[in-house]
PDB file of C-alpha atoms in Angstrom:
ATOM      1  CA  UNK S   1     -36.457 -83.111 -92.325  1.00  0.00           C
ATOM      2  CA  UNK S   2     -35.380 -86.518 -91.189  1.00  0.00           C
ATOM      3  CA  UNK S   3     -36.994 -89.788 -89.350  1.00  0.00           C
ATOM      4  CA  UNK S   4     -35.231 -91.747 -87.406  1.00  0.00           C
ATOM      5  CA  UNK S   5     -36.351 -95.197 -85.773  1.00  0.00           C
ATOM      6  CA  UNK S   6     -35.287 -97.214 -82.664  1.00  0.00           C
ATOM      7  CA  UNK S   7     -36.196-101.112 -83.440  1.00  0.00           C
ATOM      8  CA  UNK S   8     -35.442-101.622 -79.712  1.00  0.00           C
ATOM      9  CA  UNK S   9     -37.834 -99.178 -78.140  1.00  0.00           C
ATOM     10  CA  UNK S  10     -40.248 -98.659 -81.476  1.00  0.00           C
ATOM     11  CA  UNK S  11     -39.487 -94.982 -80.737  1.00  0.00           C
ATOM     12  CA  UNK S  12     -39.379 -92.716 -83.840  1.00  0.00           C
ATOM     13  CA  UNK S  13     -37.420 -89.290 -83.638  1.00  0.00           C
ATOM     14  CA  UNK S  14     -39.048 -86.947 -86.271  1.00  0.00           C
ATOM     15  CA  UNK S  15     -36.953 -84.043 -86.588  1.00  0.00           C
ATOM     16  CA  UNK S  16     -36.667 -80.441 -89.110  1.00  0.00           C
ATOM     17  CA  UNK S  17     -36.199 -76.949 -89.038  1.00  0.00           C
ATOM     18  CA  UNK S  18     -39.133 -74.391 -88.002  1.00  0.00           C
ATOM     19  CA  UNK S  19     -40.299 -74.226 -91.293  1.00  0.00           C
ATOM     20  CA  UNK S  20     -40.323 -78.070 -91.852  1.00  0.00           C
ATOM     21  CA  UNK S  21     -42.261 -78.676 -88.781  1.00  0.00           C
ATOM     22  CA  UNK S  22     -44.424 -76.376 -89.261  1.00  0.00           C
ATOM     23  CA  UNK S  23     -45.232 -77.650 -92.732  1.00  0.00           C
ATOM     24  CA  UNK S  24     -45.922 -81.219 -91.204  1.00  0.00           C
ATOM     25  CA  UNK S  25     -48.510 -79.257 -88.628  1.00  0.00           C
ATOM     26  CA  UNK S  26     -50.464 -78.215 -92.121  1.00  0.00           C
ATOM     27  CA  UNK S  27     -50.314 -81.394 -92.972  1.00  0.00           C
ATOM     28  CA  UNK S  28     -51.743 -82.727 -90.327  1.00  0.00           C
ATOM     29  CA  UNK S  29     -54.490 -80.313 -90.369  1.00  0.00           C
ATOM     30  CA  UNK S  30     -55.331 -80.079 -94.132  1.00  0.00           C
ATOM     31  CA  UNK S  31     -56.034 -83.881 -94.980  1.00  0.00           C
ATOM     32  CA  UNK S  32     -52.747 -85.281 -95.206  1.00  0.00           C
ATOM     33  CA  UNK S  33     -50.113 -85.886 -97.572  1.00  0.00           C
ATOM     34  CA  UNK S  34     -46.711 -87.796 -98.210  1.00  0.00           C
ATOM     35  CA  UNK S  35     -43.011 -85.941 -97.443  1.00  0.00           C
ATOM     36  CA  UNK S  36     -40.030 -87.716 -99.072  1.00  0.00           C
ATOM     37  CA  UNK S  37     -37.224 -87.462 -96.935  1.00  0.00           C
ATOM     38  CA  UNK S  38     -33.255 -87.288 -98.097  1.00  0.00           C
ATOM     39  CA  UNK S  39     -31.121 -90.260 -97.289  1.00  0.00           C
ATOM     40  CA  UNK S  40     -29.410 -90.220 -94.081  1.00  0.00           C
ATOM     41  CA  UNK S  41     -25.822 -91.607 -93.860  1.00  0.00           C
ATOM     42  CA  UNK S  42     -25.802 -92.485 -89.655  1.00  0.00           C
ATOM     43  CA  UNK S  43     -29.137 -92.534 -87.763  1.00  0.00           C
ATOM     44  CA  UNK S  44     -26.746 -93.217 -84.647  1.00  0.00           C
ATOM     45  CA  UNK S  45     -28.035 -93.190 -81.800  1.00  0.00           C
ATOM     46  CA  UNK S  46     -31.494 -94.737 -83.494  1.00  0.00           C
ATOM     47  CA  UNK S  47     -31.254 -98.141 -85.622  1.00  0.00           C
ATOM     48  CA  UNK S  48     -32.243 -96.703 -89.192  1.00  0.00           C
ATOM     49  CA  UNK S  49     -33.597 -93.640 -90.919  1.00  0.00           C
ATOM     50  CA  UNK S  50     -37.016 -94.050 -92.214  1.00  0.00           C
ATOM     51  CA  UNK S  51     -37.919 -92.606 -96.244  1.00  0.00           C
ATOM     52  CA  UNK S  52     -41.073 -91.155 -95.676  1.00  0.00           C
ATOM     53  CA  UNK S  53     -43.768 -89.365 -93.561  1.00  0.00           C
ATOM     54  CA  UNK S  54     -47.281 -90.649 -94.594  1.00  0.00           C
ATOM     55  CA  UNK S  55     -50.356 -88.553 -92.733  1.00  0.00           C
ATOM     56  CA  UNK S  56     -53.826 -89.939 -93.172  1.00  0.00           C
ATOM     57  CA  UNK S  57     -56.934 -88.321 -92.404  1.00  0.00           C
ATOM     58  CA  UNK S  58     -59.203 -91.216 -90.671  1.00  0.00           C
ATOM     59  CA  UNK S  59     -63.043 -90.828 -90.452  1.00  0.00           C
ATOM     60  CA  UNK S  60     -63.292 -92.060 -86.495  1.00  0.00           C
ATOM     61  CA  UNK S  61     -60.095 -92.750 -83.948  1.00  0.00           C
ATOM     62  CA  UNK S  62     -57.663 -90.883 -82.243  1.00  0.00           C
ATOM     63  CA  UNK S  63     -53.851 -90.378 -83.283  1.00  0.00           C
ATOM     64  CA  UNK S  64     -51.908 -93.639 -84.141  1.00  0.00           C
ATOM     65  CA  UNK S  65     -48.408 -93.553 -85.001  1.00  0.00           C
ATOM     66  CA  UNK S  66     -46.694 -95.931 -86.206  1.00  0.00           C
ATOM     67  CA  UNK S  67     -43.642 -97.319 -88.516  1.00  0.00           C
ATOM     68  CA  UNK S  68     -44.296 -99.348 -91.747  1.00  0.00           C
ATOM     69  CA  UNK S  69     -41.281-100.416 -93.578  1.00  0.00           C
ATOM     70  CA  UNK S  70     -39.418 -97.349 -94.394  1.00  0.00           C
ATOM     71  CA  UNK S  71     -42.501 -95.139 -93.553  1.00  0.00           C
ATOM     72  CA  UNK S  72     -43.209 -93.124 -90.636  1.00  0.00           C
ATOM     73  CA  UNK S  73     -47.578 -93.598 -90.513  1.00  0.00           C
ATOM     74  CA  UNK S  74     -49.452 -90.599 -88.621  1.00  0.00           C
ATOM     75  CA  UNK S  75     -53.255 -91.142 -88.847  1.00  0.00           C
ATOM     76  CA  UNK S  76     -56.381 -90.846 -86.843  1.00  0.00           C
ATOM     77  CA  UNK S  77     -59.536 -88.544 -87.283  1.00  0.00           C
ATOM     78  CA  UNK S  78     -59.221 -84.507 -87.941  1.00  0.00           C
ATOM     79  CA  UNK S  79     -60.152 -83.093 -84.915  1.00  0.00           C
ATOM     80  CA  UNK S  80     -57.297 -85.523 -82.858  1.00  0.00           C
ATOM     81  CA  UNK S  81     -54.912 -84.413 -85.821  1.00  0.00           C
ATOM     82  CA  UNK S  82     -55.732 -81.227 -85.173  1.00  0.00           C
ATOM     83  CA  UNK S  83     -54.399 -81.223 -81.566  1.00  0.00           C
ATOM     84  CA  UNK S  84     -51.060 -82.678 -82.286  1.00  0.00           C
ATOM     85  CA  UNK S  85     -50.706 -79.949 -84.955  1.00  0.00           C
ATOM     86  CA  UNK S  86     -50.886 -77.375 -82.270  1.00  0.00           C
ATOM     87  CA  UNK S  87     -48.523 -79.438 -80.504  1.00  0.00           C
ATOM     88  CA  UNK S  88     -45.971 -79.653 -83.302  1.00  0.00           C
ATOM     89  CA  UNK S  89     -46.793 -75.477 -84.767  1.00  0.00           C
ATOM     90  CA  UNK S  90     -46.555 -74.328 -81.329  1.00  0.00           C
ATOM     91  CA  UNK S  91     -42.586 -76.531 -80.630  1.00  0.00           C
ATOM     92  CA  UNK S  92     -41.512 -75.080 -83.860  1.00  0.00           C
ATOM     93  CA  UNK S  93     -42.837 -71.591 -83.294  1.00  0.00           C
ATOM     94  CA  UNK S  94     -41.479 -71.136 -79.495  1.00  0.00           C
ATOM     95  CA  UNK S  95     -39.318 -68.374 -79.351  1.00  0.00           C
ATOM     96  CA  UNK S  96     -37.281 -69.930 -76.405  1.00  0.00           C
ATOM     97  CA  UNK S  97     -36.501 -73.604 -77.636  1.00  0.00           C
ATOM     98  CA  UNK S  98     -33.271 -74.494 -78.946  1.00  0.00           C
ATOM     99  CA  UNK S  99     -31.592 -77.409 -80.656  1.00  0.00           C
ATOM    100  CA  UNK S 100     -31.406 -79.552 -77.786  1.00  0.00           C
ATOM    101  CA  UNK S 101     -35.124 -79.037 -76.996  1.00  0.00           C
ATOM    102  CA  UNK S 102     -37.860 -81.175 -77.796  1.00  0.00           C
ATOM    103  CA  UNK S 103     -41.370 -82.609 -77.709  1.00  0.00           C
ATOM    104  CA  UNK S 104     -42.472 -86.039 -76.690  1.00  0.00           C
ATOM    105  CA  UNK S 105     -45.639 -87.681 -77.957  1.00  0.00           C
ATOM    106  CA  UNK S 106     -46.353 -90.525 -76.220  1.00  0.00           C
ATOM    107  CA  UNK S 107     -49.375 -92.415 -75.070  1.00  0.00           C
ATOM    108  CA  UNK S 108     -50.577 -92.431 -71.349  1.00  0.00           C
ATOM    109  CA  UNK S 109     -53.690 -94.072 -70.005  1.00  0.00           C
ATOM    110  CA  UNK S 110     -56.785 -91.417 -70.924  1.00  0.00           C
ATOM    111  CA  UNK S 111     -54.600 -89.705 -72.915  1.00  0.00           C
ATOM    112  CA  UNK S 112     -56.975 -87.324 -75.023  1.00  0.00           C
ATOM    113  CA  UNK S 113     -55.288 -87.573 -78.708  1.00  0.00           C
ATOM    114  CA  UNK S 114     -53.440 -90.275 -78.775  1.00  0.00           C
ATOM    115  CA  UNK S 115     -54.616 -94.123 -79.777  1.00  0.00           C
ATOM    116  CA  UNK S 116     -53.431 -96.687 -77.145  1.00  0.00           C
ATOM    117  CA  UNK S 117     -51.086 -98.792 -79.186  1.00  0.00           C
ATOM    118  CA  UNK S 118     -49.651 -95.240 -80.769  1.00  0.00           C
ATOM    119  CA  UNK S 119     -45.595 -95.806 -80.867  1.00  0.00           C
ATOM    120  CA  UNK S 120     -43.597 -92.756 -79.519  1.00  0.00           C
ATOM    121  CA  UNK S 121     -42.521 -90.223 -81.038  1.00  0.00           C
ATOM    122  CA  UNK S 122     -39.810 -87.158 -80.067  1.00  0.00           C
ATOM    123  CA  UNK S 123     -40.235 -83.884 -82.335  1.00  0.00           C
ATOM    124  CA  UNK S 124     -36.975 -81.983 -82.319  1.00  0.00           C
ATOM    125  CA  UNK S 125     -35.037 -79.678 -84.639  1.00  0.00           C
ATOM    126  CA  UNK S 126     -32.178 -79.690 -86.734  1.00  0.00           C
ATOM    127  CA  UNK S 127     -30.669 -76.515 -88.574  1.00  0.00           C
ATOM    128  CA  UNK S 128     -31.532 -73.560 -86.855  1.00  0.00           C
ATOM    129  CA  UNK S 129     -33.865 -72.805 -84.285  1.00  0.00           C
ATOM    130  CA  UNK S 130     -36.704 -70.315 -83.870  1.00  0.00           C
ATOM    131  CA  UNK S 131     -35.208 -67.140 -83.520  1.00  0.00           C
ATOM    132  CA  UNK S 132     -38.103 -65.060 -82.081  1.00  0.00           C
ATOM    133  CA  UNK S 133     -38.843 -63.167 -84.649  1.00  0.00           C
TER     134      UNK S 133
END
């Protein structure tokens, strides 16, 4: 898995195989956790790649995301968690997407999971896509 983040835009391109991704939507469900990510030699086309993916379980608030140094921050309250961990189990599980698909989580007015001052965020693969087994 890799993070890579855009100083010009403050968009943050999170990005695994199936089974990463779908070990960041447990994550995201179970309470949180930290994932240490390898070293990336060119984030090109984003500014830098990012060390780490911190997810913290909030009492109250919907979905921020944000970046914190070298750390990619996902936090807000289980049940808004919860969502975007459908979001991200059901991208990585899609029988039909392939490495040049992806999912954007980004913050619209009355948008139902996601905090107002949330950065963005594109979920996308690298290694092998689903296969549809």
């Amino acid at each position: 898995m890799r993070a890579l983040y855009a100083e010009t835009t403050g968009e943050s391109l999170l990005s695994g195989t199936p089974g990463e991704l779908l070990a960041l939507a447990g994550l995201l469900r179970e309470g949180g956790g930290d994932l240490a990510l390898p070293p990336v030699a060119d984030p090109a086309p984003y500014d830098r790649a990012l060390a780490e993916v911190r997810v913290r379980h909030r009492a109250t608030g919907k979905v921020r995301i944000r970046v914190d140094g070298g750390t990619l921050v996902i936090g807000g309250a289980p049940e808004y968690l919860a969502v975007l961990a459908e979001n991200v189990a059901g991208f990585a599980a899609d029988p039909d997407a392939g490495p040049r698909h992806h999912l954007h989580v980004e913050h619209f007015p009355d948008h139902f999971y996601l905090a107002e001052d949330s950065a963005p965020l594109v979920v996308g693969f690298s290694g092998d896509a689903p296969s549809g087994a």
